[in-house]
Short mmCIF file of C-alpha atoms and ligand atoms in Angstrom, two decimals:
data_model
loop_
_atom_site.label_atom_id
_atom_site.label_comp_id
_atom_site.label_asym_id
_atom_site.label_seq_id
_atom_site.Cartn_x
_atom_site.Cartn_y
_atom_site.Cartn_z
CA MET A 1 -11.19 40.32 -11.21
CA ASN A 2 -7.64 39.26 -10.52
CA ASP A 3 -7.07 38.77 -14.21
CA SER A 4 -3.80 40.59 -14.70
CA LYS A 5 -0.59 38.85 -13.64
CA SER A 6 1.17 42.21 -13.69
CA ILE A 7 -1.09 43.46 -10.89
CA LYS A 8 -0.15 40.47 -8.78
CA LYS A 9 3.57 40.91 -9.43
CA SER A 10 3.54 44.41 -8.09
CA VAL A 11 1.92 43.53 -4.75
CA TRP A 12 5.33 43.98 -3.14
CA ASP A 13 5.83 47.37 -4.87
CA MET A 14 2.41 48.49 -3.64
CA ALA A 15 3.19 47.35 -0.09
CA LEU A 16 6.53 49.17 -0.22
CA SER A 17 5.01 52.38 -1.53
CA ARG A 18 2.44 52.30 1.28
CA LEU A 19 5.26 51.68 3.76
CA ASP A 20 7.26 54.59 2.29
CA THR A 21 4.30 56.95 2.66
CA THR A 22 3.93 55.92 6.30
CA MET A 23 7.63 56.25 7.04
CA ASP A 24 7.70 59.73 5.46
CA LEU A 25 4.76 60.81 7.63
CA LEU A 26 6.64 59.54 10.69
CA ASN A 27 9.87 61.30 9.64
CA LEU A 28 11.96 58.16 10.09
CA THR A 29 15.68 58.46 9.34
CA SER A 30 16.81 57.19 5.96
CA GLY A 31 18.67 54.32 7.68
CA LEU A 32 15.54 53.13 9.47
CA LYS A 33 13.60 53.41 6.23
CA LYS A 34 16.10 51.17 4.47
CA TYR A 35 16.00 48.73 7.39
CA LEU A 36 12.22 48.35 7.43
CA ARG A 37 12.01 47.94 3.65
CA GLU A 38 14.33 44.95 3.71
CA PRO A 39 13.08 41.47 4.69
CA ARG A 40 15.40 39.95 7.28
CA LYS A 41 15.55 36.51 5.68
CA ILE A 42 14.30 34.96 2.45
CA LEU A 43 14.30 31.22 1.82
CA GLU A 44 13.50 29.73 -1.56
CA VAL A 45 13.37 25.94 -1.62
CA ALA A 46 12.61 23.12 -4.03
CA VAL A 47 9.97 20.85 -2.52
CA THR A 48 10.44 17.41 -4.03
CA VAL A 49 7.49 15.04 -3.86
CA LYS A 50 7.06 11.48 -5.05
CA MET A 51 3.67 11.62 -6.73
CA ASP A 52 1.08 8.84 -6.78
CA SER A 53 2.04 8.19 -10.41
CA GLY A 54 5.44 7.03 -9.17
CA ASP A 55 7.24 9.97 -10.81
CA ILE A 56 8.69 12.89 -8.84
CA ASP A 57 7.54 16.50 -9.03
CA ILE A 58 9.15 19.68 -7.75
CA PHE A 59 7.19 22.54 -6.22
CA LYS A 60 8.70 25.92 -5.40
CA GLY A 61 8.43 26.92 -1.75
CA TYR A 62 9.21 30.12 0.14
CA ARG A 63 9.50 31.37 3.69
CA VAL A 64 10.16 35.06 4.25
CA GLN A 65 10.83 36.61 7.65
CA HIS A 66 10.28 40.31 7.27
CA ASN A 67 11.08 41.46 10.79
CA THR A 68 11.84 39.97 14.21
CA ASN A 69 12.44 43.06 16.36
CA ARG A 70 9.27 42.70 18.43
CA GLY A 71 9.50 38.93 18.86
CA PRO A 72 9.65 35.71 16.84
CA ALA A 73 8.53 35.91 13.22
CA LYS A 74 4.88 34.93 12.77
CA GLY A 75 2.68 34.27 9.78
CA GLY A 76 0.80 31.74 7.72
CA ILE A 77 1.71 29.35 4.95
CA ARG A 78 -0.18 29.61 1.69
CA TYR A 79 -0.68 26.81 -0.85
CA HIS A 80 -1.85 28.39 -4.09
CA PRO A 81 -0.86 28.14 -7.77
CA ASP A 82 -0.29 31.93 -7.98
CA VAL A 83 2.14 32.11 -5.03
CA ASN A 84 5.31 34.03 -5.92
CA LEU A 85 8.16 35.60 -3.97
CA ASP A 86 6.89 39.16 -4.37
CA GLU A 87 3.54 38.17 -2.91
CA ILE A 88 5.11 36.34 0.05
CA LYS A 89 7.40 39.30 0.79
CA ALA A 90 4.42 41.67 0.77
CA LEU A 91 2.37 39.39 3.02
CA ALA A 92 5.32 39.00 5.44
CA LEU A 93 5.60 42.79 5.70
CA LEU A 94 1.85 42.99 6.38
CA MET A 95 2.28 40.42 9.18
CA THR A 96 4.94 42.60 10.83
CA LEU A 97 2.52 45.53 10.76
CA LYS A 98 -0.47 43.40 11.80
CA CYS A 99 1.23 42.02 14.91
CA ALA A 100 2.41 45.52 15.84
CA VAL A 101 -1.00 47.17 15.37
CA VAL A 102 -2.71 44.73 17.74
CA GLY A 103 0.30 44.83 20.09
CA ILE A 104 1.19 41.14 20.19
CA PRO A 105 4.88 40.28 20.67
CA PHE A 106 5.72 38.90 17.23
CA GLY A 107 7.49 40.00 14.09
CA GLY A 108 6.21 39.14 10.63
CA ALA A 109 6.71 36.23 8.25
CA LYS A 110 4.92 34.38 5.49
CA GLY A 111 5.45 31.18 3.59
CA GLY A 112 4.02 29.61 0.51
CA VAL A 113 4.23 26.77 -1.95
CA VAL A 114 3.30 27.13 -5.60
CA VAL A 115 0.73 24.35 -5.76
CA ASP A 116 -2.98 23.77 -6.21
CA PRO A 117 -3.67 21.69 -3.08
CA ARG A 118 -7.00 20.50 -4.50
CA ALA A 119 -5.15 18.76 -7.32
CA LEU A 120 -3.11 16.58 -4.91
CA SER A 121 -4.13 13.39 -3.16
CA ALA A 122 -4.08 13.39 0.65
CA ARG A 123 -0.81 11.46 0.63
CA GLU A 124 0.83 13.83 -1.86
CA LEU A 125 -0.29 16.82 0.21
CA GLU A 126 1.15 15.27 3.38
CA ASN A 127 4.46 14.47 1.68
CA LEU A 128 4.67 17.97 0.18
CA THR A 129 4.03 19.50 3.60
CA ARG A 130 6.60 17.32 5.35
CA ARG A 131 9.25 17.96 2.70
CA TYR A 132 8.60 21.73 2.72
CA THR A 133 8.90 21.69 6.53
CA PHE A 134 12.17 19.80 6.28
CA GLU A 135 13.54 22.33 3.77
CA ILE A 136 12.86 25.28 6.11
CA ILE A 137 13.37 23.42 9.40
CA ASN A 138 16.41 25.38 10.61
CA SER A 139 14.60 28.70 10.24
CA ILE A 140 11.41 27.88 12.13
CA GLY A 141 10.76 27.11 15.81
CA PRO A 142 8.69 28.37 18.76
CA GLU A 143 11.21 31.13 19.52
CA ARG A 144 12.22 31.72 15.94
CA ASP A 145 9.42 31.68 13.39
CA ILE A 146 5.97 30.18 13.93
CA PRO A 147 3.87 29.25 10.87
CA ALA A 148 0.06 29.06 10.82
CA PRO A 149 -2.71 28.34 8.32
CA ASP A 150 -3.44 30.67 5.40
CA VAL A 151 -5.16 30.27 2.03
CA GLY A 152 -5.03 26.58 1.01
CA THR A 153 -3.74 25.22 4.34
CA ASN A 154 -5.53 24.11 7.51
CA ALA A 155 -5.19 22.47 10.93
CA GLN A 156 -4.25 19.11 9.38
CA VAL A 157 -1.36 20.72 7.48
CA MET A 158 -0.22 22.34 10.76
CA ALA A 159 -0.33 18.91 12.46
CA TRP A 160 2.00 17.47 9.77
CA ILE A 161 4.40 20.42 10.19
CA MET A 162 4.39 20.00 13.97
CA ASP A 163 5.02 16.25 13.63
CA THR A 164 7.87 16.64 11.12
CA TYR A 165 9.56 19.30 13.24
CA SER A 166 9.07 17.25 16.42
CA ILE A 167 10.53 14.08 14.89
CA ASP A 168 13.58 16.06 13.80
CA LYS A 169 14.05 17.41 17.36
CA GLY A 170 13.32 14.11 19.07
CA TYR A 171 10.50 15.43 21.28
CA SER A 172 7.07 17.05 20.77
CA VAL A 173 7.21 20.75 19.95
CA PRO A 174 3.61 21.97 19.73
CA GLY A 175 4.73 25.64 19.82
CA VAL A 176 6.33 25.46 16.37
CA VAL A 177 2.98 26.17 14.66
CA THR A 178 -0.39 27.63 15.58
CA GLY A 179 -3.78 26.82 14.12
CA LYS A 180 -3.24 23.19 15.18
CA PRO A 181 -6.06 20.72 15.80
CA ILE A 182 -7.45 21.09 19.36
CA GLU A 183 -6.24 17.55 20.16
CA LEU A 184 -2.62 18.65 19.56
CA GLY A 185 -2.70 21.84 21.59
CA GLY A 186 -4.74 24.08 19.31
CA SER A 187 -6.78 26.88 20.85
CA LEU A 188 -10.54 26.88 21.07
CA GLY A 189 -11.83 29.66 18.85
CA ARG A 190 -8.75 29.74 16.54
CA GLU A 191 -10.57 28.31 13.52
CA GLU A 192 -13.09 31.16 13.31
CA ALA A 193 -10.86 33.82 14.93
CA THR A 194 -10.08 35.82 11.79
CA GLY A 195 -13.78 36.00 10.88
CA ARG A 196 -14.71 36.87 14.47
CA GLY A 197 -12.09 39.63 14.49
CA VAL A 198 -13.55 41.00 11.25
CA VAL A 199 -16.94 41.13 12.98
CA TYR A 200 -15.54 42.94 16.05
CA SER A 201 -13.85 45.45 13.73
CA LEU A 202 -17.09 46.04 11.87
CA LEU A 203 -19.05 46.54 15.10
CA SER A 204 -16.49 49.13 16.24
CA ALA A 205 -16.64 50.87 12.84
CA LEU A 206 -20.43 51.05 13.06
CA LYS A 207 -20.23 52.36 16.61
CA VAL A 208 -17.90 55.27 15.81
CA ASN A 209 -20.32 56.14 13.02
CA ASN A 210 -23.16 56.17 15.58
CA ILE A 211 -24.81 53.03 14.26
CA GLU A 212 -26.08 50.59 16.91
CA SER A 213 -28.46 48.52 14.78
CA THR A 214 -27.57 45.27 13.01
CA ASN A 215 -30.26 45.89 10.39
CA TYR A 216 -27.72 46.13 7.59
CA GLU A 217 -27.06 44.26 4.36
CA VAL A 218 -23.75 42.48 3.94
CA ALA A 219 -21.95 41.13 0.86
CA ILE A 220 -19.11 38.68 1.41
CA GLN A 221 -16.48 38.06 -1.27
CA GLY A 222 -14.77 34.73 -0.61
CA PHE A 223 -16.23 31.85 1.38
CA GLY A 224 -13.13 30.18 2.78
CA ASN A 225 -12.21 30.16 6.45
CA VAL A 226 -12.49 33.94 6.91
CA GLY A 227 -15.55 34.71 4.76
CA SER A 228 -17.62 31.77 5.97
CA SER A 229 -16.87 32.40 9.66
CA ALA A 230 -17.62 36.12 9.37
CA ALA A 231 -20.85 35.41 7.45
CA LYS A 232 -22.12 32.93 10.04
CA ILE A 233 -21.28 35.16 13.03
CA LEU A 234 -22.86 38.23 11.39
CA TYR A 235 -25.99 36.29 10.46
CA ASP A 236 -26.32 35.05 14.05
CA LEU A 237 -26.03 38.67 15.24
CA GLY A 238 -28.96 39.66 13.01
CA PHE A 239 -27.21 41.13 9.97
CA LYS A 240 -28.74 40.31 6.59
CA ILE A 241 -26.30 38.49 4.28
CA VAL A 242 -27.46 39.37 0.76
CA ALA A 243 -24.56 38.12 -1.35
CA ILE A 244 -21.72 35.63 -1.14
CA SER A 245 -19.14 34.82 -3.81
CA ASP A 246 -16.28 32.42 -4.41
CA VAL A 247 -14.11 31.53 -7.42
CA GLU A 248 -17.06 29.88 -9.17
CA GLY A 249 -19.55 32.73 -8.89
CA THR A 250 -21.78 34.98 -6.80
CA ILE A 251 -25.08 34.12 -5.15
CA TYR A 252 -27.48 36.97 -4.40
CA ASN A 253 -30.81 37.23 -2.60
CA PRO A 254 -32.03 40.67 -1.46
CA LYS A 255 -34.31 38.91 1.05
CA GLY A 256 -31.29 37.37 2.77
CA ILE A 257 -29.21 34.19 2.64
CA ASP A 258 -28.56 31.76 5.50
CA PRO A 259 -24.75 31.24 5.43
CA HIS A 260 -25.00 28.11 7.59
CA SER A 261 -27.05 26.49 4.87
CA VAL A 262 -24.68 27.81 2.13
CA TYR A 263 -21.80 26.34 4.14
CA ASN A 264 -23.41 22.89 4.09
CA HIS A 265 -24.08 23.25 0.36
CA ALA A 266 -20.41 24.26 -0.23
CA LEU A 267 -19.16 21.33 1.87
CA LYS A 268 -20.86 18.99 -0.58
CA THR A 269 -20.27 20.81 -3.88
CA LYS A 270 -17.02 22.71 -3.04
CA THR A 271 -18.61 26.00 -4.13
CA VAL A 272 -21.37 28.44 -3.18
CA ALA A 273 -22.49 28.46 -6.83
CA GLY A 274 -25.63 26.47 -7.49
CA TYR A 275 -27.14 27.29 -4.09
CA LYS A 276 -30.87 27.06 -4.72
CA GLU A 277 -32.28 29.86 -2.57
CA ALA A 278 -30.42 32.68 -4.31
CA GLU A 279 -29.82 34.01 -7.79
CA GLY A 280 -26.55 32.94 -9.45
CA MET A 281 -24.26 35.56 -11.03
CA ALA A 282 -20.66 35.98 -12.19
CA ARG A 283 -18.12 36.25 -9.37
CA GLU A 284 -17.14 39.82 -10.30
CA ASP A 285 -20.81 40.91 -9.94
CA ILE A 286 -20.52 40.92 -6.14
CA PHE A 287 -18.81 44.30 -6.28
CA GLY A 288 -21.75 46.10 -7.94
CA LEU A 289 -24.57 44.76 -5.78
CA PRO A 290 -26.53 46.96 -3.38
CA CYS A 291 -25.36 46.41 0.22
CA ASP A 292 -24.26 48.45 3.24
CA ILE A 293 -21.20 46.42 4.16
CA LEU A 294 -18.73 44.69 1.87
CA ILE A 295 -16.26 42.15 3.25
CA PRO A 296 -13.53 41.15 0.79
CA ALA A 297 -12.30 37.86 2.26
CA ALA A 298 -10.44 36.20 -0.61
CA LEU A 299 -7.09 37.18 -2.09
CA GLU A 300 -5.17 40.43 -2.71
CA ASN A 301 -5.93 42.94 -5.52
CA GLN A 302 -9.63 42.24 -5.82
CA ILE A 303 -10.93 45.79 -5.54
CA VAL A 304 -9.17 47.61 -8.35
CA LYS A 305 -9.52 50.82 -10.36
CA SER A 306 -12.11 49.30 -12.71
CA ASN A 307 -14.59 47.91 -10.14
CA ALA A 308 -14.13 50.38 -7.26
CA PRO A 309 -16.43 53.05 -8.78
CA GLY A 310 -19.35 50.55 -8.83
CA ILE A 311 -19.13 49.63 -5.16
CA ARG A 312 -22.28 50.63 -3.29
CA ALA A 313 -21.33 49.69 0.29
CA ARG A 314 -20.74 52.34 2.96
CA PHE A 315 -18.32 50.15 4.92
CA ILE A 316 -15.55 47.85 3.72
CA VAL A 317 -13.90 45.55 6.24
CA GLU A 318 -10.83 43.82 4.82
CA GLY A 319 -10.95 40.16 5.81
CA ALA A 320 -8.30 39.39 3.17
CA ASN A 321 -4.77 40.75 3.06
CA ALA A 322 -4.27 43.65 0.60
CA PRO A 323 -7.62 43.22 -1.21
CA VAL A 324 -7.69 46.88 -2.32
CA THR A 325 -5.06 48.38 -4.63
CA PRO A 326 -3.77 51.90 -3.84
CA ALA A 327 -5.54 53.27 -6.95
CA ALA A 328 -8.85 51.77 -5.84
CA ASP A 329 -8.24 53.07 -2.33
CA GLY A 330 -8.28 56.64 -3.65
CA ILE A 331 -11.62 56.01 -5.36
CA LEU A 332 -13.17 54.52 -2.19
CA LYS A 333 -11.96 57.53 -0.24
CA GLU A 334 -13.60 59.94 -2.69
CA LYS A 335 -16.82 57.96 -2.38
CA GLY A 336 -16.68 58.42 1.42
CA ILE A 337 -16.54 54.68 2.15
CA PHE A 338 -15.28 53.81 5.64
CA VAL A 339 -12.53 51.21 5.16
CA VAL A 340 -11.20 49.09 8.04
CA PRO A 341 -7.77 48.05 6.71
CA ASP A 342 -6.45 44.48 6.58
CA ILE A 343 -3.72 44.80 9.22
CA LEU A 344 -6.39 45.80 11.71
CA ALA A 345 -9.54 44.03 10.46
CA ASN A 346 -8.11 40.56 9.91
CA ALA A 347 -5.69 40.51 12.86
CA GLY A 348 -8.04 38.27 14.88
CA GLY A 349 -6.44 35.13 13.42
CA VAL A 350 -2.91 35.94 14.47
CA THR A 351 -4.18 37.26 17.82
CA VAL A 352 -5.69 33.88 18.69
CA SER A 353 -2.53 32.28 17.28
CA TYR A 354 -0.73 34.28 19.96
CA PHE A 355 -3.19 32.94 22.56
CA GLU A 356 -2.52 29.42 21.28
CA TRP A 357 1.23 29.95 21.64
CA VAL A 358 0.81 31.34 25.18
CA GLN A 359 -1.51 28.49 26.19
CA GLY A 360 0.93 25.94 24.72
CA ASN A 361 3.91 27.50 26.52
CA ASP A 362 1.99 27.32 29.82
CA ALA A 363 0.39 23.93 29.03
CA TYR A 364 -2.78 25.49 30.39
CA PHE A 365 -5.79 25.92 28.11
CA TRP A 366 -8.55 28.51 28.23
CA SER A 367 -12.28 28.22 27.62
CA ARG A 368 -13.77 29.40 24.31
CA ARG A 369 -15.44 32.23 26.20
CA GLU A 370 -12.13 33.41 27.62
CA VAL A 371 -10.49 33.30 24.18
CA ASN A 372 -13.30 35.28 22.56
CA LEU A 373 -13.42 37.89 25.34
CA LYS A 374 -9.66 38.44 25.19
CA LEU A 375 -9.86 38.62 21.39
CA ARG A 376 -12.58 41.25 21.59
CA ASP A 377 -10.54 43.30 24.05
CA ILE A 378 -7.49 43.31 21.80
CA MET A 379 -9.47 44.01 18.60
CA GLU A 380 -11.38 46.88 20.21
CA ARG A 381 -8.28 48.43 21.75
CA ALA A 382 -6.47 48.32 18.39
CA PHE A 383 -9.49 49.75 16.57
CA TYR A 384 -9.94 52.68 18.97
CA GLN A 385 -6.22 53.45 19.04
CA THR A 386 -6.24 53.51 15.24
CA TYR A 387 -9.41 55.58 15.09
CA ALA A 388 -7.99 58.11 17.59
CA ALA A 389 -4.77 58.35 15.57
CA ALA A 390 -6.78 58.84 12.36
CA GLN A 391 -8.75 61.69 13.95
CA GLU A 392 -5.70 63.31 15.49
CA LYS A 393 -3.48 63.12 12.40
CA LYS A 394 -6.36 63.69 9.98
CA VAL A 395 -5.54 60.58 7.94
CA ASP A 396 -7.62 57.58 6.87
CA MET A 397 -7.80 54.36 8.91
CA ARG A 398 -5.27 52.55 6.69
CA THR A 399 -2.66 55.25 7.09
CA ALA A 400 -3.36 55.53 10.84
CA ALA A 401 -3.02 51.76 11.41
CA SER A 402 0.15 51.69 9.39
CA MET A 403 1.60 54.66 11.30
CA LEU A 404 0.86 53.07 14.67
CA ALA A 405 2.40 49.79 13.57
CA VAL A 406 5.52 51.23 11.94
CA GLU A 407 6.14 53.45 14.95
CA ARG A 408 6.05 50.41 17.26
CA VAL A 409 8.43 48.44 15.07
CA ALA A 410 10.75 51.45 14.68
CA ASP A 411 10.78 51.90 18.48
CA ALA A 412 11.81 48.25 18.89
CA VAL A 413 14.63 48.70 16.36
CA ARG A 414 15.89 51.85 18.13
CA LEU A 415 15.72 50.24 21.59
CA ARG A 416 17.50 47.06 20.53
CA GLY A 417 20.09 48.91 18.47
CA ILE A 418 22.10 47.41 15.66
CA TYR A 419 24.46 44.51 16.30
CA PRO A 420 27.46 44.64 16.71
N1 LIG B 501 -2.59 33.64 7.88
C1 LIG B 501 -3.21 34.46 8.88
C2 LIG B 501 -2.97 35.92 8.55
O1 LIG B 501 -2.72 36.30 7.42
C3 LIG B 501 -2.82 34.08 10.30
C4 LIG B 501 -1.35 34.14 10.61
C5 LIG B 501 -0.99 33.55 11.98
O2 LIG B 501 -1.86 33.18 12.73
O3 LIG B 501 0.22 33.50 12.24
O4 LIG B 501 -3.11 36.77 9.40
#
């Protein structure tokens, strides 16, 4: 799977080469091309933590703001041992494009700390989060740059960031982060929003391919926030979940798996592996199993040149960011697989983050139904705009989404002009 470090290092190069292709298709000037390739701000900080042992440890932290032309920078914070600057830059660029493709008024950012959060005690994790927040405190803020959860972080981590920022300011600033606990101004529906957005994207993809039925088999790679939410919503809609994987392995049952019950199993054991009512396999095996729909919902660079030929799904909906390498993308295209790209498919999370920010600014909170309806509207509009662009320009969905997004960002740059 993601066994080669060199693949991971070039995530930024891959993102840039995709951006270059898009900018060439749009005939942007060479100055604009240079501008959009360059992150606006890069912070690299040492996060010092007093560990439970009594000794201190230092963790490397980053926050990258790729672009702020359409609004404040927006994007998650990732805690993972493989975090590196190239990865964070690539993910920040994807956030710029993601916010533009769904038309929400944000730029793009991403942050990360090189740490395995599972290896820390609750106190160490809190101290690491507070110290990281302190190190980037002058760059974030409700009008500046608004972090959110990503791989390895959650609502509790957002609460600590909000508290640290608020103490520094001297008053409560809930708008500095999204994905907060409901009690602190979080939005109903935010927790499962990315997974729900993946589902709306899939339903639209089926519809444009004249498929109305839910009688389809789904394989889900990754059972974190995105994969587990998508699996549960799809199951409740009548789809048959046949395979689920995580870092420990794959579980497969052609008769169907109940993801609610897998979720409870994983809560106890921290993994889907060992779930009794399915066959256990290696994690990589998920990519060769028979299914109609494959949802990669883990990390980047999972579908690569070596496993792409074995994929049997007709639809891939990218719950993760950058799960498919450009080389694998070519193979999927040749196989005629309909791919809903990351910046479109997984934009549900940041869309409800936007709703959370709006609700917080107004101090007026919406019902879950209202959140989900508005989310569906935005996801469907973005899907159909992308699909229409793909048809008109005779390009695939990834290129179309990227063209729409880059055009919107480029328009904002032109309209604002360059200071001074
Ligand atoms: N981390 C999520 C993403 O990659 C959400 C970002 C946000 O809500 O700002 O889209």
